[in-house]
Amino acid sequence: MNGRRLGRPADTDSTDTRDRIVVCARDCFAAEGFEGTTNKHIASNAGISTTALYHYFPSKAEMYVAVCESISAELAEVFTRAKRADVSLERRLTALFAEIGALGVNAPSIVGFIAGISAVVQKHPEVSRGTDAIGVDFRRKLIDLIESSDESEKVLQGASVHGFADLVGSVLTGLGRMSARGEQQRHRDAGDAFLRLIRASLHV
């Protein structure tokens, strides 16, 4: 006998299986909401038994928090790419909006999941440690992107960095809801309109 506990996945497969569960959970939560998603459904989509699922996550709430953590990591990469795009704030924002738009097309369940967070956390405060982390980390990275850029004073026009970060965050949240509803053209038009206003502020 190899001494491995019955039902416990092999260590070599553990990380891959956990990652697969998180992606399947994200897809289910985005499509069906927290209430409509069952552990059995997630396990089935991940290709494992419900019993095996509990070796990774003791509850649906823990899976929801894990999805929040994975999305925070995805968004961190988005901000890294946007920050590297250029030193000017206008070009960084252009890159950020393009990245968020691409996320809505290539990984719509991420956008759908984020769009449903506010409704979920009102009924299930136990997931707030995951949802709060997304919001705090997103705002922190957005502030850093603004503060470390060139020409920020021209764009801000006297507004505070924190106030402008909240404005951009609100715009991106609205665009995300459009993407979650499949309104990609409306998303592009609204994003382009906002960026046009930013560019116009540089020539005032």
PDB file of C-alpha atoms in Angstrom:
ATOM      1  CA  MET A   1       0.000   0.000   0.000  1.00  0.00           C
ATOM      2  CA  ASN A   2       1.174   3.494  -0.788  1.00  0.00           C
ATOM      3  CA  GLY A   3      -0.263   5.081   2.353  1.00  0.00           C
ATOM      4  CA  ARG A   4      -2.255   7.719   0.460  1.00  0.00           C
ATOM      5  CA  ARG A   5      -5.621   8.476   2.052  1.00  0.00           C
ATOM      6  CA  LEU A   6      -8.540   7.101   0.100  1.00  0.00           C
ATOM      7  CA  GLY A   7     -10.338   9.725  -1.949  1.00  0.00           C
ATOM      8  CA  ARG A   8      -7.581  12.311  -1.676  1.00  0.00           C
ATOM      9  CA  PRO A   9      -6.201  13.447  -5.073  1.00  0.00           C
ATOM     10  CA  ALA A  10      -2.539  12.751  -5.831  1.00  0.00           C
ATOM     11  CA  ASP A  11      -0.233  15.625  -4.915  1.00  0.00           C
ATOM     12  CA  THR A  12       1.007  15.967  -8.500  1.00  0.00           C
ATOM     13  CA  ASP A  13      -2.563  16.629  -9.675  1.00  0.00           C
ATOM     14  CA  SER A  14      -3.649  18.720  -6.703  1.00  0.00           C
ATOM     15  CA  THR A  15      -2.836  22.185  -8.012  1.00  0.00           C
ATOM     16  CA  ASP A  16      -4.223  21.509 -11.483  1.00  0.00           C
ATOM     17  CA  THR A  17      -7.440  20.104 -10.048  1.00  0.00           C
ATOM     18  CA  ARG A  18      -7.856  23.027  -7.659  1.00  0.00           C
ATOM     19  CA  ASP A  19      -7.338  25.508 -10.489  1.00  0.00           C
ATOM     20  CA  ARG A  20      -9.869  23.642 -12.620  1.00  0.00           C
ATOM     21  CA  ILE A  21     -12.411  23.730  -9.804  1.00  0.00           C
ATOM     22  CA  VAL A  22     -11.939  27.487  -9.392  1.00  0.00           C
ATOM     23  CA  VAL A  23     -12.481  28.129 -13.114  1.00  0.00           C
ATOM     24  CA  CYS A  24     -15.573  25.909 -13.179  1.00  0.00           C
ATOM     25  CA  ALA A  25     -16.906  27.603 -10.043  1.00  0.00           C
ATOM     26  CA  ARG A  26     -16.336  31.014 -11.621  1.00  0.00           C
ATOM     27  CA  ASP A  27     -18.258  29.967 -14.731  1.00  0.00           C
ATOM     28  CA  CYS A  28     -21.127  28.591 -12.657  1.00  0.00           C
ATOM     29  CA  PHE A  29     -21.355  31.591 -10.331  1.00  0.00           C
ATOM     30  CA  ALA A  30     -21.304  33.980 -13.302  1.00  0.00           C
ATOM     31  CA  ALA A  31     -24.015  32.080 -15.170  1.00  0.00           C
ATOM     32  CA  GLU A  32     -26.276  30.898 -12.334  1.00  0.00           C
ATOM     33  CA  GLY A  33     -25.468  33.209  -9.441  1.00  0.00           C
ATOM     34  CA  PHE A  34     -24.492  32.104  -5.954  1.00  0.00           C
ATOM     35  CA  GLU A  35     -27.929  30.744  -5.054  1.00  0.00           C
ATOM     36  CA  GLY A  36     -28.363  28.851  -8.311  1.00  0.00           C
ATOM     37  CA  THR A  37     -24.964  27.173  -8.184  1.00  0.00           C
ATOM     38  CA  THR A  38     -24.555  23.826  -6.421  1.00  0.00           C
ATOM     39  CA  ASN A  39     -21.424  21.990  -5.351  1.00  0.00           C
ATOM     40  CA  LYS A  40     -22.633  19.013  -7.367  1.00  0.00           C
ATOM     41  CA  HIS A  41     -22.808  21.151 -10.515  1.00  0.00           C
ATOM     42  CA  ILE A  42     -19.308  22.529  -9.978  1.00  0.00           C
ATOM     43  CA  ALA A  43     -17.888  19.067  -9.274  1.00  0.00           C
ATOM     44  CA  SER A  44     -19.532  17.655 -12.397  1.00  0.00           C
ATOM     45  CA  ASN A  45     -18.114  20.433 -14.587  1.00  0.00           C
ATOM     46  CA  ALA A  46     -14.672  19.924 -13.042  1.00  0.00           C
ATOM     47  CA  GLY A  47     -14.821  16.198 -13.744  1.00  0.00           C
ATOM     48  CA  ILE A  48     -14.557  15.089 -10.108  1.00  0.00           C
ATOM     49  CA  SER A  49     -16.894  13.681  -7.468  1.00  0.00           C
ATOM     50  CA  THR A  50     -18.618  15.885  -4.909  1.00  0.00           C
ATOM     51  CA  THR A  51     -16.660  14.038  -2.214  1.00  0.00           C
ATOM     52  CA  ALA A  52     -13.370  14.924  -3.905  1.00  0.00           C
ATOM     53  CA  LEU A  53     -14.503  18.548  -4.160  1.00  0.00           C
ATOM     54  CA  TYR A  54     -14.653  18.790  -0.364  1.00  0.00           C
ATOM     55  CA  HIS A  55     -10.960  17.881  -0.136  1.00  0.00           C
ATOM     56  CA  TYR A  56     -10.260  21.252  -1.749  1.00  0.00           C
ATOM     57  CA  PHE A  57     -13.092  23.446  -0.491  1.00  0.00           C
ATOM     58  CA  PRO A  58     -15.215  22.758   2.606  1.00  0.00           C
ATOM     59  CA  SER A  59     -18.050  24.995   1.420  1.00  0.00           C
ATOM     60  CA  LYS A  60     -19.480  26.896  -1.516  1.00  0.00           C
ATOM     61  CA  ALA A  61     -18.550  30.152   0.215  1.00  0.00           C
ATOM     62  CA  GLU A  62     -14.895  29.075   0.332  1.00  0.00           C
ATOM     63  CA  MET A  63     -15.015  28.390  -3.401  1.00  0.00           C
ATOM     64  CA  TYR A  64     -16.495  31.838  -3.996  1.00  0.00           C
ATOM     65  CA  VAL A  65     -13.661  33.440  -2.024  1.00  0.00           C
ATOM     66  CA  ALA A  66     -11.132  31.392  -4.024  1.00  0.00           C
ATOM     67  CA  VAL A  67     -12.664  32.694  -7.257  1.00  0.00           C
ATOM     68  CA  CYS A  68     -12.316  36.250  -5.904  1.00  0.00           C
ATOM     69  CA  GLU A  69      -8.634  35.607  -5.209  1.00  0.00           C
ATOM     70  CA  SER A  70      -8.051  34.211  -8.704  1.00  0.00           C
ATOM     71  CA  ILE A  71      -9.759  37.217 -10.290  1.00  0.00           C
ATOM     72  CA  SER A  72      -7.614  39.595  -8.199  1.00  0.00           C
ATOM     73  CA  ALA A  73      -4.551  37.841  -9.631  1.00  0.00           C
ATOM     74  CA  GLU A  74      -5.921  38.213 -13.179  1.00  0.00           C
ATOM     75  CA  LEU A  75      -6.600  41.913 -12.647  1.00  0.00           C
ATOM     76  CA  ALA A  76      -3.100  42.411 -11.216  1.00  0.00           C
ATOM     77  CA  GLU A  77      -1.688  41.190 -14.533  1.00  0.00           C
ATOM     78  CA  VAL A  78      -4.031  43.533 -16.408  1.00  0.00           C
ATOM     79  CA  PHE A  79      -2.723  46.512 -14.432  1.00  0.00           C
ATOM     80  CA  THR A  80       0.882  45.416 -14.895  1.00  0.00           C
ATOM     81  CA  ARG A  81       0.456  45.352 -18.675  1.00  0.00           C
ATOM     82  CA  ALA A  82      -1.374  48.695 -18.705  1.00  0.00           C
ATOM     83  CA  LYS A  83       1.329  50.308 -16.569  1.00  0.00           C
ATOM     84  CA  ARG A  84       4.069  49.008 -18.855  1.00  0.00           C
ATOM     85  CA  ALA A  85       2.288  50.289 -21.963  1.00  0.00           C
ATOM     86  CA  ASP A  86       3.511  53.855 -21.509  1.00  0.00           C
ATOM     87  CA  VAL A  87       4.360  56.473 -18.895  1.00  0.00           C
ATOM     88  CA  SER A  88       1.609  58.913 -19.884  1.00  0.00           C
ATOM     89  CA  LEU A  89      -1.702  58.634 -18.030  1.00  0.00           C
ATOM     90  CA  GLU A  90      -3.762  58.944 -21.218  1.00  0.00           C
ATOM     91  CA  ARG A  91      -1.998  56.010 -22.881  1.00  0.00           C
ATOM     92  CA  ARG A  92      -2.087  53.927 -19.727  1.00  0.00           C
ATOM     93  CA  LEU A  93      -5.836  54.464 -19.442  1.00  0.00           C
ATOM     94  CA  THR A  94      -6.243  53.592 -23.115  1.00  0.00           C
ATOM     95  CA  ALA A  95      -4.301  50.373 -22.512  1.00  0.00           C
ATOM     96  CA  LEU A  96      -6.299  49.615 -19.351  1.00  0.00           C
ATOM     97  CA  PHE A  97      -9.642  50.052 -21.109  1.00  0.00           C
ATOM     98  CA  ALA A  98      -8.440  47.848 -23.964  1.00  0.00           C
ATOM     99  CA  GLU A  99      -7.326  45.173 -21.490  1.00  0.00           C
ATOM    100  CA  ILE A 100     -10.662  45.235 -19.652  1.00  0.00           C
ATOM    101  CA  GLY A 101     -12.494  45.070 -22.979  1.00  0.00           C
ATOM    102  CA  ALA A 102     -10.431  42.061 -24.046  1.00  0.00           C
ATOM    103  CA  LEU A 103     -11.159  40.411 -20.707  1.00  0.00           C
ATOM    104  CA  GLY A 104     -14.876  40.762 -21.373  1.00  0.00           C
ATOM    105  CA  VAL A 105     -14.476  39.054 -24.741  1.00  0.00           C
ATOM    106  CA  ASN A 106     -11.957  36.347 -23.820  1.00  0.00           C
ATOM    107  CA  ALA A 107     -13.101  35.582 -20.263  1.00  0.00           C
ATOM    108  CA  PRO A 108     -16.710  36.786 -19.997  1.00  0.00           C
ATOM    109  CA  SER A 109     -17.316  34.787 -16.819  1.00  0.00           C
ATOM    110  CA  ILE A 110     -14.803  37.014 -14.988  1.00  0.00           C
ATOM    111  CA  VAL A 111     -16.817  40.093 -15.904  1.00  0.00           C
ATOM    112  CA  GLY A 112     -20.090  38.311 -15.167  1.00  0.00           C
ATOM    113  CA  PHE A 113     -18.820  37.197 -11.773  1.00  0.00           C
ATOM    114  CA  ILE A 114     -17.706  40.720 -10.831  1.00  0.00           C
ATOM    115  CA  ALA A 115     -21.032  42.181 -11.993  1.00  0.00           C
ATOM    116  CA  GLY A 116     -22.894  39.890  -9.591  1.00  0.00           C
ATOM    117  CA  ILE A 117     -20.745  40.496  -6.512  1.00  0.00           C
ATOM    118  CA  SER A 118     -22.835  43.267  -4.921  1.00  0.00           C
ATOM    119  CA  ALA A 119     -25.991  41.140  -4.916  1.00  0.00           C
ATOM    120  CA  VAL A 120     -24.189  38.098  -3.496  1.00  0.00           C
ATOM    121  CA  VAL A 121     -22.395  39.863  -0.644  1.00  0.00           C
ATOM    122  CA  GLN A 122     -25.635  41.433   0.608  1.00  0.00           C
ATOM    123  CA  LYS A 123     -27.116  37.984   1.237  1.00  0.00           C
ATOM    124  CA  HIS A 124     -23.884  36.167   2.071  1.00  0.00           C
ATOM    125  CA  PRO A 125     -21.561  38.420   4.103  1.00  0.00           C
ATOM    126  CA  GLU A 126     -19.310  35.420   4.748  1.00  0.00           C
ATOM    127  CA  VAL A 127     -17.804  35.925   1.276  1.00  0.00           C
ATOM    128  CA  SER A 128     -16.978  39.587   1.890  1.00  0.00           C
ATOM    129  CA  ARG A 129     -13.338  38.875   2.737  1.00  0.00           C
ATOM    130  CA  GLY A 130     -12.934  37.813  -0.890  1.00  0.00           C
ATOM    131  CA  THR A 131     -15.094  40.479  -2.511  1.00  0.00           C
ATOM    132  CA  ASP A 132     -13.597  43.285  -0.416  1.00  0.00           C
ATOM    133  CA  ALA A 133     -10.111  42.191  -1.448  1.00  0.00           C
ATOM    134  CA  ILE A 134     -11.001  42.598  -5.123  1.00  0.00           C
ATOM    135  CA  GLY A 135     -12.283  46.134  -4.581  1.00  0.00           C
ATOM    136  CA  VAL A 136      -9.424  47.271  -2.342  1.00  0.00           C
ATOM    137  CA  ASP A 137      -6.727  45.801  -4.579  1.00  0.00           C
ATOM    138  CA  PHE A 138      -8.326  47.190  -7.745  1.00  0.00           C
ATOM    139  CA  ARG A 139      -8.518  50.708  -6.301  1.00  0.00           C
ATOM    140  CA  ARG A 140      -4.973  50.540  -4.943  1.00  0.00           C
ATOM    141  CA  LYS A 141      -3.563  49.502  -8.319  1.00  0.00           C
ATOM    142  CA  LEU A 142      -5.611  52.140 -10.121  1.00  0.00           C
ATOM    143  CA  ILE A 143      -4.288  54.864  -7.800  1.00  0.00           C
ATOM    144  CA  ASP A 144      -0.742  53.634  -8.375  1.00  0.00           C
ATOM    145  CA  LEU A 145      -1.259  53.651 -12.141  1.00  0.00           C
ATOM    146  CA  ILE A 146      -2.392  57.290 -11.949  1.00  0.00           C
ATOM    147  CA  GLU A 147       0.171  58.565  -9.447  1.00  0.00           C
ATOM    148  CA  SER A 148       3.149  57.019 -11.235  1.00  0.00           C
ATOM    149  CA  SER A 149       2.213  58.341 -14.680  1.00  0.00           C
ATOM    150  CA  ASP A 150       3.240  61.460 -16.587  1.00  0.00           C
ATOM    151  CA  GLU A 151       0.801  64.259 -17.502  1.00  0.00           C
ATOM    152  CA  SER A 152      -1.538  63.275 -14.694  1.00  0.00           C
ATOM    153  CA  GLU A 153      -2.011  66.896 -13.595  1.00  0.00           C
ATOM    154  CA  LYS A 154      -3.319  67.867 -17.036  1.00  0.00           C
ATOM    155  CA  VAL A 155      -5.824  65.025 -16.984  1.00  0.00           C
ATOM    156  CA  LEU A 156      -6.928  65.523 -13.385  1.00  0.00           C
ATOM    157  CA  GLN A 157      -7.594  69.243 -13.884  1.00  0.00           C
ATOM    158  CA  GLY A 158      -7.368  69.879 -10.143  1.00  0.00           C
ATOM    159  CA  ALA A 159      -9.304  66.756  -9.090  1.00  0.00           C
ATOM    160  CA  SER A 160      -7.789  64.498  -6.448  1.00  0.00           C
ATOM    161  CA  VAL A 161      -6.092  61.277  -7.475  1.00  0.00           C
ATOM    162  CA  HIS A 162      -8.436  59.282  -5.251  1.00  0.00           C
ATOM    163  CA  GLY A 163     -11.512  60.998  -6.676  1.00  0.00           C
ATOM    164  CA  PHE A 164     -10.351  60.379 -10.238  1.00  0.00           C
ATOM    165  CA  ALA A 165      -9.563  56.742  -9.400  1.00  0.00           C
ATOM    166  CA  ASP A 166     -13.099  56.306  -8.100  1.00  0.00           C
ATOM    167  CA  LEU A 167     -14.472  57.878 -11.277  1.00  0.00           C
ATOM    168  CA  VAL A 168     -12.451  55.563 -13.528  1.00  0.00           C
ATOM    169  CA  GLY A 169     -13.418  52.594 -11.364  1.00  0.00           C
ATOM    170  CA  SER A 170     -17.107  53.487 -11.666  1.00  0.00           C
ATOM    171  CA  VAL A 171     -16.799  53.795 -15.442  1.00  0.00           C
ATOM    172  CA  LEU A 172     -15.065  50.420 -15.692  1.00  0.00           C
ATOM    173  CA  THR A 173     -17.734  48.834 -13.478  1.00  0.00           C
ATOM    174  CA  GLY A 174     -20.441  50.168 -15.778  1.00  0.00           C
ATOM    175  CA  LEU A 175     -18.600  48.912 -18.830  1.00  0.00           C
ATOM    176  CA  GLY A 176     -18.238  45.536 -17.162  1.00  0.00           C
ATOM    177  CA  ARG A 177     -22.000  45.304 -16.695  1.00  0.00           C
ATOM    178  CA  MET A 178     -22.462  45.998 -20.398  1.00  0.00           C
ATOM    179  CA  SER A 179     -20.029  43.205 -21.254  1.00  0.00           C
ATOM    180  CA  ALA A 180     -21.792  40.840 -18.869  1.00  0.00           C
ATOM    181  CA  ARG A 181     -25.026  41.521 -20.756  1.00  0.00           C
ATOM    182  CA  GLY A 182     -23.294  40.892 -24.098  1.00  0.00           C
ATOM    183  CA  GLU A 183     -23.451  44.563 -25.134  1.00  0.00           C
ATOM    184  CA  GLN A 184     -19.914  44.657 -26.503  1.00  0.00           C
ATOM    185  CA  GLN A 185     -20.515  47.427 -29.046  1.00  0.00           C
ATOM    186  CA  ARG A 186     -22.094  49.643 -26.397  1.00  0.00           C
ATOM    187  CA  HIS A 187     -19.126  48.854 -24.142  1.00  0.00           C
ATOM    188  CA  ARG A 188     -16.662  49.937 -26.852  1.00  0.00           C
ATOM    189  CA  ASP A 189     -18.594  53.124 -27.672  1.00  0.00           C
ATOM    190  CA  ALA A 190     -18.878  54.202 -24.035  1.00  0.00           C
ATOM    191  CA  GLY A 191     -15.227  53.435 -23.324  1.00  0.00           C
ATOM    192  CA  ASP A 192     -14.146  55.342 -26.406  1.00  0.00           C
ATOM    193  CA  ALA A 193     -16.278  58.345 -25.377  1.00  0.00           C
ATOM    194  CA  PHE A 194     -14.644  58.448 -21.940  1.00  0.00           C
ATOM    195  CA  LEU A 195     -11.149  58.224 -23.397  1.00  0.00           C
ATOM    196  CA  ARG A 196     -11.969  61.023 -25.847  1.00  0.00           C
ATOM    197  CA  LEU A 197     -12.804  63.252 -22.874  1.00  0.00           C
ATOM    198  CA  ILE A 198      -9.476  62.329 -21.271  1.00  0.00           C
ATOM    199  CA  ARG A 199      -7.583  63.178 -24.458  1.00  0.00           C
ATOM    200  CA  ALA A 200      -9.480  66.459 -24.814  1.00  0.00           C
ATOM    201  CA  SER A 201      -8.385  67.493 -21.310  1.00  0.00           C
ATOM    202  CA  LEU A 202      -4.768  67.370 -22.468  1.00  0.00           C
ATOM    203  CA  HIS A 203      -5.433  70.120 -24.993  1.00  0.00           C
ATOM    204  CA  VAL A 204      -7.358  72.530 -22.782  1.00  0.00           C
TER     205      VAL A 204
END
